Amino acid sequence: MQQQLTIEKHEEFIKKTLYQQKLPCKMDSLKALILYCCVTTLKLLKSEYQCEPIVEFLKHLEVQPHQYRASTFDDSEPSIVNSYCAISVLKQIKQKIEVNKESALNYVRSLIQEDGNIRSSVSSNDADLRMVYSALAYLDLLEIDTSEFQQTVGKFILTCQNQDGAFGLRPNLESHCGASYCAVSSLIILKLEIPNKSSLIEWLVMRQCKMTGGMAGRINKIPDSCYSFWIGWNLRLLGLDLLDKERLMEFLQHCQSNYGGFSKYPQSMPDPIHTLHSLLGILENEDYDYVHAILLN
Amino acid sequence: MDYFRAIVKSGEISERVYDLTGIIINKLVSNYNAYIIRRKCLRQMNLDLNKEMEFINQVTIANQKVYQIWEHRRQVIEELNDFKGEIEFLHQIFDIDNKNYHGWTYRVWLCEKFKLYNQEIKDIQYYLEEDIGNNSAWNYRYFLLTKMPFDFNTELEYIKNAIRLEQDNEASWNYLRGWFKMFKFKNDQENPYKTYVQYNLKDFNLFDFLKEMRFSNRFALSLQIQYLLFDGKFQDAIQICEQLQNYDLIRIKYWQYIKNQIIELIQ
């Protein structure tokens, strides 16, 4: 199956993206996320990269200890998703981090809402399981104890579980693969049980499409390459390997671009997010940290 | 952008600042500073919120999947305390993409805020008639029904008819399953914070209904397994798993996993 992947082209695509100086301004707020995607991919492909420029770049985004904003262009506040991406990158490139426990904890505490949901940044109302995951994985990567959040945040996560066993981004919302991965990995970090596992597992495996082999994010939606990760890694978190990898590869081949990288659907433009998540979903690697969505070695 | 930064720093609230936020939002729809300042202008200058809704509608149509414009909408509607025109606007959005997650998220908020359950349960009918595979609509239907008194037997007939129309529609099967408690294997725990409105499969004879389906229908077969498990007929359940390993080849590993779980029960 490895032969069907044009690994060198993907490596080239990612390196080009990583070392590109200018992104279109609409993508500027995604810089930290794109950095995370590039670094994680290069590690996966056992590729060489320079640590110095990455560390320097992240220093410019660090507003307060361990608090990172999206970019220097749009003056945004630090956000938890960017902070998670930054810490994740630093961990992966084995940069020593002087952990300021109180700073990181207080930052997360400042983002928790009354219902246990977590906001993306102090002035924003954008709060859902993605931010919950980012916050918990961020603290966990910094080796900070998250047990104080079990009752509040843990409870919120559990109220997002639907009657079909999967999770929506917030309570009462439609079951979604990304939300389900975030929920399960967050519950694991909090050392809480995952309820209704059997229903969840059946829901997850049903996302693989008989016709194309690809993975869809919700019921009756078309397959998108990145769900190879959200579903595959969710099942791994539950100790299972149940997807049809060959059929999945059939689909991913069509998402593989001639110029390198993967796109979300066949015959669209590749991007680093779908490149990373397609590769994570299809390649085996003994150094996967399924909970934090990074490579350990 | 520098001009905007200067305005942000100065804290100015005026007509020209309000206009500027409109320009920024049209160019960089996710810039949340622009919304914060715009809302300050709306409040402090007591601007016409109905006119603001026109602006929001235009920006939303151009940027249907951007969180900030939906949040801005929510805050303005909350201030207006009136949902007039909202359902019609949502129709427009769903005409373009009937599964827009932001749209349905907003709809759940709107429904809870203005207690629209009774009119919404009628409205959801339209979405299901138009696209019976629309899982967002089925999810919304479940949400509505759990907030009102309803007759489950009537609902069950409704679901069966929907399934008869499209036997391979995963959304209606998933909806059907959601109303029933599933068999608990040893690792299955209850959710301590969520009480689902769910019934016992044993109290509802769906056997004849399941027999109406094509013999290889994986959803019907999966439900048959549930019935057999509740009845303690483990060997029969294992046989169905084996059938599914043929009919639902892509999930051969999963049905093997289920088979193994059932074998464990027997031991």
Short mmCIF file of N, CA, C and O in Angstrom, two decimals, chain A residues 129 133 157 167 179-190 192 194 200 204 233-234 237-238 291:
data_model
loop_
_atom_site.label_atom_id
_atom_site.label_comp_id
_atom_site.label_asym_id
_atom_site.label_seq_id
_atom_site.Cartn_x
_atom_site.Cartn_y
_atom_site.Cartn_z
N LEU A 129 -16.41 21.34 21.74
CA LEU A 129 -15.49 20.25 22.09
C LEU A 129 -14.09 20.40 21.48
O LEU A 129 -13.14 19.84 22.01
N TYR A 133 -10.91 19.94 23.87
CA TYR A 133 -9.78 19.04 23.58
C TYR A 133 -8.47 19.81 23.56
O TYR A 133 -7.48 19.38 24.16
N ILE A 157 -18.50 17.44 28.52
CA ILE A 157 -18.21 16.51 27.42
C ILE A 157 -19.28 15.43 27.35
O ILE A 157 -19.79 15.10 26.28
N PHE A 167 -20.72 11.84 19.46
CA PHE A 167 -20.79 13.14 20.11
C PHE A 167 -20.99 14.26 19.10
O PHE A 167 -20.47 14.22 17.99
N ALA A 179 -15.94 15.90 16.56
CA ALA A 179 -16.41 16.09 17.94
C ALA A 179 -16.19 14.81 18.75
O ALA A 179 -15.78 14.86 19.91
N SER A 180 -16.45 13.65 18.13
CA SER A 180 -16.31 12.38 18.83
C SER A 180 -14.86 12.10 19.19
O SER A 180 -14.57 11.63 20.30
N TYR A 181 -13.94 12.39 18.28
CA TYR A 181 -12.52 12.19 18.62
C TYR A 181 -12.13 13.10 19.77
O TYR A 181 -11.48 12.68 20.73
N CYS A 182 -12.54 14.36 19.68
CA CYS A 182 -12.21 15.32 20.74
C CYS A 182 -12.79 14.86 22.08
O CYS A 182 -12.12 14.95 23.12
N ALA A 183 -14.01 14.37 22.07
CA ALA A 183 -14.66 13.92 23.30
C ALA A 183 -13.90 12.75 23.91
O ALA A 183 -13.57 12.76 25.10
N VAL A 184 -13.64 11.74 23.11
CA VAL A 184 -13.01 10.52 23.63
C VAL A 184 -11.59 10.80 24.14
O VAL A 184 -11.24 10.39 25.25
N SER A 185 -10.81 11.52 23.37
CA SER A 185 -9.44 11.81 23.84
C SER A 185 -9.47 12.69 25.09
O SER A 185 -8.66 12.50 26.00
N SER A 186 -10.40 13.61 25.16
CA SER A 186 -10.53 14.47 26.35
C SER A 186 -10.91 13.65 27.57
O SER A 186 -10.37 13.84 28.66
N LEU A 187 -11.86 12.72 27.41
CA LEU A 187 -12.28 11.89 28.53
C LEU A 187 -11.12 11.03 29.01
O LEU A 187 -10.95 10.80 30.21
N ILE A 188 -10.29 10.57 28.08
CA ILE A 188 -9.13 9.77 28.45
C ILE A 188 -8.15 10.61 29.26
O ILE A 188 -7.64 10.18 30.30
N ILE A 189 -7.90 11.84 28.82
CA ILE A 189 -7.00 12.72 29.57
C ILE A 189 -7.53 12.94 30.98
O ILE A 189 -6.78 12.96 31.96
N LEU A 190 -8.85 13.11 31.09
CA LEU A 190 -9.47 13.36 32.41
C LEU A 190 -9.65 12.08 33.22
O LEU A 190 -10.17 12.13 34.33
N LEU A 192 -11.74 9.66 32.71
CA LEU A 192 -13.15 9.36 32.87
C LEU A 192 -13.55 8.24 31.91
O LEU A 192 -12.99 8.11 30.84
N ILE A 194 -15.68 6.17 29.13
CA ILE A 194 -16.45 6.55 27.96
C ILE A 194 -17.73 5.73 27.92
O ILE A 194 -17.67 4.52 27.79
N LEU A 200 -21.13 3.82 20.12
CA LEU A 200 -20.14 4.72 19.52
C LEU A 200 -19.33 3.98 18.47
O LEU A 200 -19.13 4.48 17.36
N LEU A 204 -19.05 4.75 14.50
CA LEU A 204 -17.79 5.13 13.85
C LEU A 204 -17.51 4.27 12.62
O LEU A 204 -17.16 4.79 11.55
N TRP A 233 -8.22 7.19 14.39
CA TRP A 233 -7.55 7.39 15.66
C TRP A 233 -8.50 7.28 16.84
O TRP A 233 -8.12 6.91 17.94
N ASN A 234 -9.77 7.61 16.61
CA ASN A 234 -10.77 7.44 17.66
C ASN A 234 -10.90 5.95 17.99
O ASN A 234 -10.92 5.56 19.16
N LEU A 237 -8.00 4.82 19.98
CA LEU A 237 -8.13 5.22 21.38
C LEU A 237 -8.96 4.20 22.14
O LEU A 237 -8.78 4.01 23.35
N LEU A 238 -9.88 3.56 21.45
CA LEU A 238 -10.74 2.55 22.08
C LEU A 238 -10.10 1.16 21.96
O LEU A 238 -10.74 0.16 22.26
N VAL A 291 -3.71 10.03 21.81
CA VAL A 291 -4.46 10.97 22.65
C VAL A 291 -4.15 12.42 22.31
O VAL A 291 -5.03 13.26 22.25
#
